[in-house]
Short mmCIF file of C-alpha atoms in Angstrom, two decimals:
data_model
loop_
_atom_site.label_atom_id
_atom_site.label_comp_id
_atom_site.label_asym_id
_atom_site.label_seq_id
_atom_site.Cartn_x
_atom_site.Cartn_y
_atom_site.Cartn_z
CA MET M 1066 -2.75 20.39 17.81
CA GLN M 1067 -7.05 21.06 16.59
CA GLN M 1068 -7.23 23.95 17.73
CA LEU M 1069 -4.10 25.32 15.61
CA ILE M 1070 -4.42 23.61 11.96
CA PRO M 1071 -7.95 25.75 11.67
CA ARG M 1072 -5.28 28.85 11.76
CA PRO M 1073 -5.36 30.44 9.64
CA ASP M 1074 -0.95 30.81 9.57
CA VAL M 1075 -0.78 27.55 10.04
CA ASP M 1076 0.96 25.02 7.48
CA VAL M 1077 -0.77 22.29 7.56
CA ASN M 1078 2.07 20.81 5.01
CA LEU M 1079 5.37 22.43 7.56
CA GLN M 1080 7.68 18.56 7.33
CA GLY M 1081 8.60 18.41 11.07
CA PHE M 1082 10.77 15.29 12.16
CA CYS M 1083 11.55 14.48 8.55
CA ARG M 1084 7.09 13.91 7.78
CA PRO M 1085 5.00 16.31 7.09
CA PRO M 1086 2.19 16.40 9.83
CA LEU M 1087 -0.26 14.13 8.10
CA VAL M 1088 2.31 11.50 7.52
CA LEU M 1089 2.21 11.78 11.22
CA ALA M 1090 -1.53 11.71 12.33
CA ILE M 1091 -1.35 8.72 10.57
CA LEU M 1092 2.16 6.76 12.03
CA GLN M 1093 -0.26 7.36 15.19
CA GLY M 1094 -3.51 6.21 12.76
CA ASP M 1095 -5.24 9.75 14.44
CA THR M 1096 -8.53 9.43 12.09
CA ASP M 1097 -9.98 12.45 13.35
CA THR M 1098 -7.08 14.38 12.98
CA ALA M 1099 -5.96 13.73 8.97
CA LYS M 1100 -9.53 14.08 8.37
CA LEU M 1101 -8.75 18.19 9.93
CA LEU M 1102 -5.91 18.17 7.27
CA LEU M 1103 -7.00 17.16 4.53
CA ALA M 1104 -9.93 19.82 5.48
CA ARG M 1105 -7.04 22.52 4.62
CA GLY M 1106 -4.54 20.98 2.18
CA ALA M 1107 -2.71 19.52 3.20
CA ASP M 1108 -0.20 17.43 0.49
CA LEU M 1109 -1.40 13.65 -0.18
CA HIS M 1110 1.88 13.86 -2.79
CA ALA M 1111 4.05 14.69 0.17
CA ASP M 1112 7.04 11.95 0.56
CA ALA M 1113 6.46 10.25 4.76
CA LEU M 1114 10.47 10.14 5.17
CA ASP M 1115 13.69 11.16 3.32
CA PHE M 1116 14.18 9.95 -0.47
CA THR M 1117 11.58 7.56 0.96
CA GLY M 1118 8.94 8.87 -2.31
CA ARG M 1119 6.40 6.99 0.56
CA THR M 1120 2.50 8.30 -0.06
CA PRO M 1121 -0.08 9.50 2.88
CA LEU M 1122 -1.51 6.25 1.47
CA ALA M 1123 1.58 4.04 1.61
CA CYS M 1124 2.25 4.88 5.36
CA ALA M 1125 -1.73 4.22 6.27
CA ALA M 1126 -1.34 0.49 4.53
CA GLU M 1127 2.04 -0.21 6.08
CA CYS M 1128 0.30 0.79 9.18
CA GLY M 1129 -2.66 -0.99 8.94
CA HIS M 1130 -4.71 1.74 9.23
CA THR M 1131 -8.27 0.76 8.04
CA GLU M 1132 -9.85 3.31 8.65
CA ILE M 1133 -7.89 6.80 7.60
CA VAL M 1134 -6.66 3.74 3.92
CA GLN M 1135 -10.73 3.77 3.17
CA LEU M 1136 -10.81 7.91 3.93
CA LEU M 1137 -8.01 8.00 1.50
CA LEU M 1138 -9.21 6.01 -1.00
CA GLU M 1139 -11.98 7.60 -1.64
CA ARG M 1140 -10.35 10.71 -2.15
CA SER M 1141 -10.11 11.99 -6.45
CA ASP M 1142 -6.80 13.11 -6.00
CA VAL M 1143 -4.90 9.90 -4.71
CA ASP M 1144 -3.19 7.38 -6.92
CA PRO M 1145 -3.12 4.29 -4.67
CA HIS M 1146 -0.91 2.78 -7.29
CA ARG M 1147 1.66 5.75 -7.08
CA VAL M 1148 5.89 3.96 -6.17
CA ASP M 1149 8.29 5.13 -4.14
CA SER M 1150 11.86 4.78 -4.32
CA ASP M 1151 11.89 1.33 -3.66
CA ARG M 1152 9.88 1.02 -6.24
CA LEU M 1153 6.70 -0.11 -3.43
CA THR M 1154 3.51 1.12 -3.52
CA PRO M 1155 0.73 0.92 -1.49
CA LEU M 1156 -0.56 -2.53 -2.07
CA LEU M 1157 3.12 -3.57 -1.54
CA HIS M 1158 3.61 -1.97 2.01
CA ALA M 1159 0.48 -3.44 3.44
CA ILE M 1160 1.46 -6.68 1.84
CA ALA M 1161 5.12 -6.93 3.05
CA ALA M 1162 4.12 -5.57 6.54
CA ASP M 1163 0.48 -8.53 6.80
CA LYS M 1164 -1.92 -6.75 7.14
CA SER M 1165 -4.33 -8.49 5.97
CA ASP M 1166 -7.91 -6.20 6.05
CA VAL M 1167 -5.74 -3.17 4.12
CA VAL M 1168 -4.62 -6.35 1.20
CA MET M 1169 -8.07 -7.09 0.98
CA MET M 1170 -10.03 -3.78 1.06
CA LEU M 1171 -6.84 -3.45 -1.59
CA LEU M 1172 -7.39 -5.52 -3.02
CA ARG M 1173 -11.59 -5.91 -3.06
CA ARG M 1174 -11.61 -2.47 -4.96
CA GLY M 1175 -10.44 -4.32 -8.53
CA ASP M 1176 -7.89 -1.97 -9.71
CA ALA M 1177 -5.02 -3.71 -8.36
CA VAL M 1178 -1.72 -3.06 -10.02
CA CYS M 1179 -1.00 -6.56 -10.45
CA CYS M 1180 2.24 -6.37 -13.13
CA SER M 1181 3.96 -4.35 -10.73
CA PHE M 1182 8.57 -4.71 -8.74
CA ASP M 1183 9.75 -4.19 -6.71
CA LEU M 1184 13.86 -3.40 -6.82
CA VAL M 1185 14.38 -6.90 -6.78
CA LEU M 1186 12.25 -7.73 -9.24
CA HIS M 1187 9.30 -9.38 -6.85
CA SER M 1188 6.13 -8.90 -7.46
CA PRO M 1189 2.97 -9.15 -5.12
CA ALA M 1190 1.75 -12.33 -6.00
CA ILE M 1191 5.22 -13.36 -5.33
CA TYR M 1192 4.75 -12.13 -1.57
CA CYS M 1193 1.10 -13.35 -1.18
CA ALA M 1194 2.24 -16.59 -1.58
CA VAL M 1195 5.83 -16.40 0.02
CA LEU M 1196 4.17 -14.63 3.38
CA GLU M 1197 0.82 -18.01 2.43
CA HIS M 1198 -1.72 -15.82 1.65
CA PRO M 1199 -3.56 -17.90 -1.07
CA GLU M 1200 -6.99 -16.03 -0.56
CA TRP M 1201 -5.02 -12.70 -1.30
CA LEU M 1202 -3.97 -14.40 -4.14
CA ALA M 1203 -7.61 -16.01 -5.21
CA LEU M 1204 -8.64 -11.93 -5.27
CA TRP M 1205 -5.33 -10.44 -7.72
CA PRO M 1206 -6.53 -9.88 -11.25
CA ARG M 1207 -5.26 -12.40 -13.92
CA CYS M 1208 -1.97 -11.53 -16.25
CA ASP M 1209 0.65 -12.79 -17.49
CA CYS M 1210 3.41 -10.90 -14.88
CA LEU M 1211 6.84 -12.52 -16.45
CA GLY M 1212 5.26 -11.91 -19.75
CA CYS M 1213 5.51 -16.18 -20.59
CA GLY M 1214 1.94 -16.48 -21.15
CA TYR M 1215 1.56 -18.33 -17.61
CA TYR M 1216 -0.94 -17.51 -14.53
CA HIS M 1217 0.80 -20.15 -12.05
CA LEU M 1218 0.51 -18.30 -8.74
CA ASN M 1219 -3.00 -16.79 -9.39
CA ASP M 1220 -4.29 -20.47 -11.36
CA PRO M 1221 -7.14 -22.57 -9.01
CA ALA M 1222 -4.84 -25.66 -9.56
CA TYR M 1223 -1.52 -24.74 -8.86
CA VAL M 1224 -1.61 -22.47 -5.04
CA SER M 1225 -3.53 -26.02 -4.52
CA ARG M 1226 -0.60 -27.75 -4.79
CA PRO M 1227 0.67 -28.82 -2.18
CA ASP M 1228 4.90 -27.69 -2.33
CA TRP M 1229 3.59 -23.77 -4.34
CA LYS M 1230 4.88 -21.77 -1.42
CA GLN M 1231 8.38 -23.35 -1.44
CA TYR M 1232 8.23 -23.67 -5.73
CA VAL M 1233 8.01 -20.49 -5.41
CA ARG M 1234 10.16 -19.58 -2.92
CA ASP M 1235 12.92 -22.18 -5.06
CA TYR M 1236 12.02 -20.22 -8.37
CA TYR M 1237 11.27 -16.42 -7.31
CA LEU M 1238 13.52 -15.40 -4.35
#
């Protein structure tokens, strides 16, 4: 692969197995090949799978490849908040896959979109609560996701309640 990528007659965005080469490299956790493809102009917004609209960043986040996530986040042409056809952001993909290092990396950036929802109107904060990660909620931006003036999902007094996980499950799911 590393001998083919530098050749000018090789299309680094040619779809194979319904995925572009950059996404195939990311799914394998192959950082070196991902770097080569990016240097050759691989499309950062190419869909990973037919009809899903997942970007390379979403795939890297879901797989937990922190080095590739960091590589992509350092680029100015990557949108860390782009949603796919299921309305999932890269952060939601990482949360749903329980990839703690990636979740923490994305939350520590300080620009998490707290009011994003998937197709069944679950916010990332709800997933954090259900998956029992109060440390993720502690980094969550303070916002009123439901428009009700109450910020209970990232309120320390709320998440310290012994029944907070069950309450979220009962109320939201």
